[in-house]
Coordinates of C-alpha atoms and ligand atoms in Angstrom, one line a residue:
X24 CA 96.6 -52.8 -13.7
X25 CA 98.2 -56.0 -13.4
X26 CA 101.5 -57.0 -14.9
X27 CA 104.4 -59.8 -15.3
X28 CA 107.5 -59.7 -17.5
X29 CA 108.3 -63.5 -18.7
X30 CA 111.3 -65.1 -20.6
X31 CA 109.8 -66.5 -23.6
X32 CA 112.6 -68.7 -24.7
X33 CA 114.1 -69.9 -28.1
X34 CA 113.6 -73.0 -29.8
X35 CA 115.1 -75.1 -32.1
X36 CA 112.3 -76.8 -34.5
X37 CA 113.0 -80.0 -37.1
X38 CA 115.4 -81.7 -35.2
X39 CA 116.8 -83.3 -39.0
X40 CA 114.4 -85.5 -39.4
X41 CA 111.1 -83.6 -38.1
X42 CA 110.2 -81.3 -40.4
X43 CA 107.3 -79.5 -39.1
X44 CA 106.6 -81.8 -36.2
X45 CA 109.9 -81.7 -33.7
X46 CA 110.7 -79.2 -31.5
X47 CA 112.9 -78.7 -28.7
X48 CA 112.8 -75.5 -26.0
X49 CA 116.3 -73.8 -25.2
X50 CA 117.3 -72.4 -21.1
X51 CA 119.5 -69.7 -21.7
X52 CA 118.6 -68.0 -24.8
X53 CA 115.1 -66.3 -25.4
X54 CA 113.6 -62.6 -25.3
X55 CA 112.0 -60.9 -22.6
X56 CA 108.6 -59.5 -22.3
X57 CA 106.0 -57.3 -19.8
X58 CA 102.3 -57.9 -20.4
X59 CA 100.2 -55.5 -18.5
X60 CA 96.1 -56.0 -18.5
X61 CA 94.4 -52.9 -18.1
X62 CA 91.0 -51.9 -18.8
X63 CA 91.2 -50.4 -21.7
X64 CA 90.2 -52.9 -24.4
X65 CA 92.1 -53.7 -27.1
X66 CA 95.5 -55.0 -28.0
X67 CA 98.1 -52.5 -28.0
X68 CA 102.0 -52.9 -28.2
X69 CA 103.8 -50.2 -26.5
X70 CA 107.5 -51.1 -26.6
X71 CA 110.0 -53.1 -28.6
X72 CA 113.6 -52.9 -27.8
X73 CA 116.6 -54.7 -29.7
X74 CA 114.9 -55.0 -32.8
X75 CA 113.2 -53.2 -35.2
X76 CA 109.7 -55.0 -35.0
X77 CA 106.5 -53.5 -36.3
X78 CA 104.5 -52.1 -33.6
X79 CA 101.0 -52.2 -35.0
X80 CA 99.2 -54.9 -33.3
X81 CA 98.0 -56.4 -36.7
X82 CA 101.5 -56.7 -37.7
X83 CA 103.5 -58.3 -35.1
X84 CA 103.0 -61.6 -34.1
X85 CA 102.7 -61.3 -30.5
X86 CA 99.7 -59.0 -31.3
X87 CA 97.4 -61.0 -33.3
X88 CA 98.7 -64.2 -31.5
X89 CA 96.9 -62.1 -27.8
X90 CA 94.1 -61.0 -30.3
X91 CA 93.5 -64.6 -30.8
X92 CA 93.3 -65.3 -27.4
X93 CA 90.9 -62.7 -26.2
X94 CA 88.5 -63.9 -29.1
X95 CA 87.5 -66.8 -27.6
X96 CA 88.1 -65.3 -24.1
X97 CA 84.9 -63.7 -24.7
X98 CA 85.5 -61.0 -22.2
X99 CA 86.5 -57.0 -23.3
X100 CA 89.8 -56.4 -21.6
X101 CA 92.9 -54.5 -22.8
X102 CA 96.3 -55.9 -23.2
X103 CA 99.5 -54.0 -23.7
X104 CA 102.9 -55.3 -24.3
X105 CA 106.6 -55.0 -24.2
X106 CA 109.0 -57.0 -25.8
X107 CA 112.6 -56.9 -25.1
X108 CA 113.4 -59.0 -28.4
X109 CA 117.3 -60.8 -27.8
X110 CA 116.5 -63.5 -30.6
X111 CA 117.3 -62.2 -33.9
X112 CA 114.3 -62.5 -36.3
X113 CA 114.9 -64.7 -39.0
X114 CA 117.8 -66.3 -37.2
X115 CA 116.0 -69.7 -37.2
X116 CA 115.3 -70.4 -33.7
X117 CA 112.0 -69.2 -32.9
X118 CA 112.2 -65.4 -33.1
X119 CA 108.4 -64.8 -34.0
X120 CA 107.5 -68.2 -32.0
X121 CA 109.4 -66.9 -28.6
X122 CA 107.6 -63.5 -28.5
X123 CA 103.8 -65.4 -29.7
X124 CA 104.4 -67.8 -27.3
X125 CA 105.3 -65.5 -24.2
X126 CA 102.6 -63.1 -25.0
X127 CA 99.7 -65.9 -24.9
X128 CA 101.1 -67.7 -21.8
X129 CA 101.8 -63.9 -19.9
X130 CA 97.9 -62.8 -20.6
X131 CA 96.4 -66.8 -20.1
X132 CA 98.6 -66.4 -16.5
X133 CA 97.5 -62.4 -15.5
X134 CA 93.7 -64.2 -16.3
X135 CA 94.3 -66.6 -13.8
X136 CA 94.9 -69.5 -16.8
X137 CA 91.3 -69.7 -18.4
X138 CA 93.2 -71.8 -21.3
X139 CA 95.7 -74.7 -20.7
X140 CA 99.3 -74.7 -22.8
X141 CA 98.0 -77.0 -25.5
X142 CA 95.2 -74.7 -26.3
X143 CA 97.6 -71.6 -26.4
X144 CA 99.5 -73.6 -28.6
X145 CA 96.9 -72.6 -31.1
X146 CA 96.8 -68.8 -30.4
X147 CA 100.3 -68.9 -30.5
X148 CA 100.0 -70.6 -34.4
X149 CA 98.2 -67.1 -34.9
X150 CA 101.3 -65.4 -35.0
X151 CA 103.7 -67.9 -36.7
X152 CA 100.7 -67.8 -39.6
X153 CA 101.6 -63.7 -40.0
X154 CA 105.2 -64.8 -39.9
X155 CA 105.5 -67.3 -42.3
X156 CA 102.3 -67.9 -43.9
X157 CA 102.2 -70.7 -42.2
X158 CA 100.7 -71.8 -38.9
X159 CA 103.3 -73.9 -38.0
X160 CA 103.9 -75.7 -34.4
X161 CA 106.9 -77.2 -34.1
X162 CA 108.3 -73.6 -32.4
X163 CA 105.7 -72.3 -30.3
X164 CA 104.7 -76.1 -29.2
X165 CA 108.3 -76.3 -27.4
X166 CA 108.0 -72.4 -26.4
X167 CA 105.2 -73.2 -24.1
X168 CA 105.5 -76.7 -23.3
X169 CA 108.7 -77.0 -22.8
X170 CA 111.5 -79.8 -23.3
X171 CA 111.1 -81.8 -26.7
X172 CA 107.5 -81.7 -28.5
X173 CA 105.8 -84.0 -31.2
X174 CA 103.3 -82.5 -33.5
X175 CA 101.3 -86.1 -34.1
X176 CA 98.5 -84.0 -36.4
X177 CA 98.0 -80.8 -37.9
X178 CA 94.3 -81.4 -38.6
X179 CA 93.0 -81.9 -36.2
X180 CA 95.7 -80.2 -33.8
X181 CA 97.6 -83.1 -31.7
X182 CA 100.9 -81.8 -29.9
X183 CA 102.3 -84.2 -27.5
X184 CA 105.3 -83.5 -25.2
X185 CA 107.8 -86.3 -24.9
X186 CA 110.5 -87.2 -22.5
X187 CA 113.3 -84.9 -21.6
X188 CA 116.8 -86.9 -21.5
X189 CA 119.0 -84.8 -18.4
X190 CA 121.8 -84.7 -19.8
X191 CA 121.4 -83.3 -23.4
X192 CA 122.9 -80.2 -24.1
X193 CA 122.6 -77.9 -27.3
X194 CA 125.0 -76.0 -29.3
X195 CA 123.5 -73.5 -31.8
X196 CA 125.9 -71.3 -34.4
X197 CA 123.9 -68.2 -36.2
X198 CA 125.5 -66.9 -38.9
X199 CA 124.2 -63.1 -39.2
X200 CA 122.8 -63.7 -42.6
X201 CA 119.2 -63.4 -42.8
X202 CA 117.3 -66.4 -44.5
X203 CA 113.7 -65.4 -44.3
X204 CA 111.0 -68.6 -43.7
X205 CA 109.6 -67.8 -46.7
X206 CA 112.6 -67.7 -48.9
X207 CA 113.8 -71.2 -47.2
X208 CA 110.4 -73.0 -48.1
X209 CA 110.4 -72.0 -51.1
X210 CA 113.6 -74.0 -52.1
X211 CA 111.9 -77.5 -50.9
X212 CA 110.3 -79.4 -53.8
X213 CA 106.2 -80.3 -52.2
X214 CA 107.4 -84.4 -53.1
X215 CA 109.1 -86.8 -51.8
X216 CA 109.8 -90.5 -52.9
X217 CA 109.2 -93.6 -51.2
X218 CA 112.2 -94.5 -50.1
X219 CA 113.3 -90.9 -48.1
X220 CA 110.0 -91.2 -46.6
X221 CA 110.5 -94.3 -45.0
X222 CA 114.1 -93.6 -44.2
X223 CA 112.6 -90.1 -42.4
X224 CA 109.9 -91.7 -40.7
X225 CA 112.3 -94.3 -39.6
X226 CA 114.2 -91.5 -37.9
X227 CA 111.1 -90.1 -36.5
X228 CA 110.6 -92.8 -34.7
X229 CA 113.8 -93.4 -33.7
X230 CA 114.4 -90.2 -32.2
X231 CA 110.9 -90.1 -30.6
X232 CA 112.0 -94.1 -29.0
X233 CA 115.4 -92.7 -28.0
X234 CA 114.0 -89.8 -26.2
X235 CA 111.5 -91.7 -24.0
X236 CA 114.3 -94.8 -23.3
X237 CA 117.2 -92.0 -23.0
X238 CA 119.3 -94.4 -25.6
X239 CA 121.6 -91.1 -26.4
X240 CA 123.3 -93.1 -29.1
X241 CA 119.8 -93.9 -30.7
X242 CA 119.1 -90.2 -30.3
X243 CA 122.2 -89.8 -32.3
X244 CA 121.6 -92.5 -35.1
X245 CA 118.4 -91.0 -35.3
X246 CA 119.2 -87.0 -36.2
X247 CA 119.4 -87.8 -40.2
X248 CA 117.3 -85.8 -42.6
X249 CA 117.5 -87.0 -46.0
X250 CA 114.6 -84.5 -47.2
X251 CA 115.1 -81.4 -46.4
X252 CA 118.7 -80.9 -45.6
X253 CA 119.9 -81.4 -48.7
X254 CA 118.0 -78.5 -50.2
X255 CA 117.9 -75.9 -47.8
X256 CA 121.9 -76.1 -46.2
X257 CA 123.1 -74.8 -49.9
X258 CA 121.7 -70.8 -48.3
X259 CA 124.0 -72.1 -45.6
X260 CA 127.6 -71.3 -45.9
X261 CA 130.1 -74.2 -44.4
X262 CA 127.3 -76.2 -43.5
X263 CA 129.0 -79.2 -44.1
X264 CA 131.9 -77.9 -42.6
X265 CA 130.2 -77.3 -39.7
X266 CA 128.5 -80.8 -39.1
X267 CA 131.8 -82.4 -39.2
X268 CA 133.3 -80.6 -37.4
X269 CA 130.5 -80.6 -34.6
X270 CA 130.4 -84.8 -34.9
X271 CA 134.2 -85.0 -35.1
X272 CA 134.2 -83.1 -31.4
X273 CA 131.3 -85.7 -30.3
X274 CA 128.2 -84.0 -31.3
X275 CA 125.5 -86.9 -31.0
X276 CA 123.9 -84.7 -34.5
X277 CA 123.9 -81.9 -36.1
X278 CA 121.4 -80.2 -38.7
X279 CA 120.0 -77.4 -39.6
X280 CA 117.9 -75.3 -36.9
X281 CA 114.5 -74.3 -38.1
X282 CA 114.0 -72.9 -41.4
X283 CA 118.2 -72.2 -40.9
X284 CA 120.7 -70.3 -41.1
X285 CA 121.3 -71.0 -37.6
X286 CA 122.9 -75.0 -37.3
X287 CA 122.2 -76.8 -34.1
X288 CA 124.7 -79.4 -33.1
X289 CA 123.3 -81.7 -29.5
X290 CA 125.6 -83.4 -27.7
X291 CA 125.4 -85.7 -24.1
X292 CA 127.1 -83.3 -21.9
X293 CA 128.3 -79.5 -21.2
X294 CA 131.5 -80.7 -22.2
X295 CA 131.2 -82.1 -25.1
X296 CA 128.6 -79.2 -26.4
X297 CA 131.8 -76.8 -25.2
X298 CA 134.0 -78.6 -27.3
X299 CA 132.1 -78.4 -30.4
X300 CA 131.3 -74.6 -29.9
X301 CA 135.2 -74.5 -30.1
X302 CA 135.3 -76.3 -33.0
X303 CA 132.7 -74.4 -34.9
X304 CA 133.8 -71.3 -33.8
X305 CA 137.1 -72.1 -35.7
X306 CA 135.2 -72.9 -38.6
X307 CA 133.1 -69.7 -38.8
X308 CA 136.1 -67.6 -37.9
X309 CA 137.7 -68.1 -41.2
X310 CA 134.3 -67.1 -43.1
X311 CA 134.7 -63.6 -42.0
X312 CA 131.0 -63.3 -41.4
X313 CA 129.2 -62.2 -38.3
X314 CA 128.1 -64.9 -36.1
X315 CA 127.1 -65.9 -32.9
X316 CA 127.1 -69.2 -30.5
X317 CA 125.0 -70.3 -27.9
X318 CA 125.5 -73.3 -25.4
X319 CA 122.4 -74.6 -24.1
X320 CA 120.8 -77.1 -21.6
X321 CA 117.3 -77.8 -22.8
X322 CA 114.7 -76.0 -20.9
X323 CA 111.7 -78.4 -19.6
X324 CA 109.1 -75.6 -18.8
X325 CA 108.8 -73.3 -21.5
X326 CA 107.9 -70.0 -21.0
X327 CA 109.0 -68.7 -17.5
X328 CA 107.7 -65.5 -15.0
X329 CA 110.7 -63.1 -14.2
X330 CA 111.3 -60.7 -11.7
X331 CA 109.7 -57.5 -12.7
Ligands
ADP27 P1 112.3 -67.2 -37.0 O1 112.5 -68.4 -37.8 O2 113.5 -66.8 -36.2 O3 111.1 -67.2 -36.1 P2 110.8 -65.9 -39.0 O4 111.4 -65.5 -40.3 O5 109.9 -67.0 -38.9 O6 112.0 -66.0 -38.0 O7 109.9 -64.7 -38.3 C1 110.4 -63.4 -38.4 C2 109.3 -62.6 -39.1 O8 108.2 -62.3 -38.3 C3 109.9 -61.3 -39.5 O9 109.4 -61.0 -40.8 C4 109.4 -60.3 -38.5 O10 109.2 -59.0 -39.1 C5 108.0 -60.9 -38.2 N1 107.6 -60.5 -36.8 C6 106.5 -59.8 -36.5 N2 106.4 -59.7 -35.2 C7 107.5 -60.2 -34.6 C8 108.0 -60.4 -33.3 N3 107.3 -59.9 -32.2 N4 109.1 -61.0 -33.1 C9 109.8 -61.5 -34.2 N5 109.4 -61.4 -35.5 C10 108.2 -60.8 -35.7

């Protein structure tokens, strides 16, 4: 039997003004996962800690994601998993993404990497399909790539990883409230006018330009969404509250995380993202609702192997 235990890390997808297509990978926040091969075929998922997760392999996310996998791997082997789940589901930061994503990569690795990450990118979409009813990138792209990802094309499937500024430094607030992905799409109207979409795709490219040249106050200008935002942060309570507070401290944006409630705010150093935790923790405080904070550099690699 053969085994490794990985950190398959949180993400924060969107970015404002990429619905869909953005994604960014987070260091210090993610699950934790063993992946054993044995050979016993079949998929089977033998422990789930911290959350109550379905364990039938048709029902969890990491299950169908490895089923996926070993389809087109062709060869009868068995995989049997443990997750160690950290990230609340439906917290908005990649939940059903981190524990796809770190199944795919664990079993691609133990097989001595038949696939590359793009192509696991797909398997991955698997699960996020299960979760959401839609197979969705813009988590598990970051999750296994690392650093900030571009989903150019759905059909056909174009991810592209962009540049990684050093210094930017992410500050995510989850409320405990659960706003399922489901329930969150359902309050954004399918059409847009002309004139949002060329102030989002403006933005786009903007924030994809200020990436690659490191122009952190570009990056900054560039974290608007004047689609989706609007809709979805009424579920959110104080999210206006939040974002000022987050820019007054020296947040270069803030929006919402995902499909929310969580709100991510990015700033240009530890510092600053300190300061701004401060700021929203003061905020949050007064709601009386359960909530927690994470400070975060952005993670370049993705998935990583652990000590087992
Ligand atoms: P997030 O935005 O944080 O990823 P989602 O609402 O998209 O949260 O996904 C969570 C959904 O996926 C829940 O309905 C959960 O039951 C389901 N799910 C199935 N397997 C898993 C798993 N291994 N980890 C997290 N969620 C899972």
């Amino acid at each position: 039997m053969k085994s490794i235990k990985v950190f398959a890390p949180a993400t924060v997808a969107n970015l404002s003004c990429g619905f869909d297509v953005l994604g960014c990978c987070l260091d210090t926040v993610g699950d934790e996962m063993i992946i054993h091969i044995t050979s016993t075929p079949g998929v089977r998922i033998i422990k789930i800690e911290g959350a109550d997760l379905p364990l039938e392999t048709e029902k969890n996310v990491a299950g169908v994601a490895v089923q996926a996998l070993l389809a087109e791997y062709g060869k009868e082997i068995g995989v049997e998993i443990e997750i160690f789940k950290k990230i609340k589901a439906g917290s908005g930061i990649g939940s059903s993404a981190a524990s796809s994503a770190g199944a795919v990569w664990a079993v691609n690795h133990l097989l001595g990497t038949p696939f590359s990450t793009y192509k696991l990118v797909e398997f991955a979409m698997v699960g996020e399909k299960l979760a959401s009813g839609n197979a969705h990138a813009d988590n598990v792209a970051p999750a296994l790539l690392g650093g900030f990802t571009l989903v150019r094309s759905y059909t056909p499937l174009d991810v592209i990883k962009l540049n990684n500024p050093k210094d930017l430094v992410m500050t995510v607030i989850h409320p405990q409230i659960e706003v399922k992905t489901s329930d969150s799409r359902s309050v954004i109207k399918q059409n847009v006018s002309l004139k949002q979409a060329i102030n989002q795709w403006g933005n786009v490219g903007g924030l994809v330009a200020g990436l690659f040249t490191e122009d952190y106050d570009l990056i900054g200008r560039s974290l608007e969404d004047v689609i989706i935002e609007p809709m979805r942060s009424i579920l959110i309570p104080e999210f206006q509250k939040v974002k000022d507070t987050a820019i007054r401290q020296g947040a270069l944006g803030c929006g919402i995380s995902g499909s929310g409630p969580s709100i991510f705010a990015l700033s240009k150093s530890m510092n600053t993202a300190q300061k701004v935790a401060q700021g929203i923790n003061e905020v949050y405080k007064k709601t009386g609702l359960d909530f927690d904070i994470h400070i975060s550099k952005i993670n370049n690699q993705g998935v990583k192997i652990m000590e087992l």
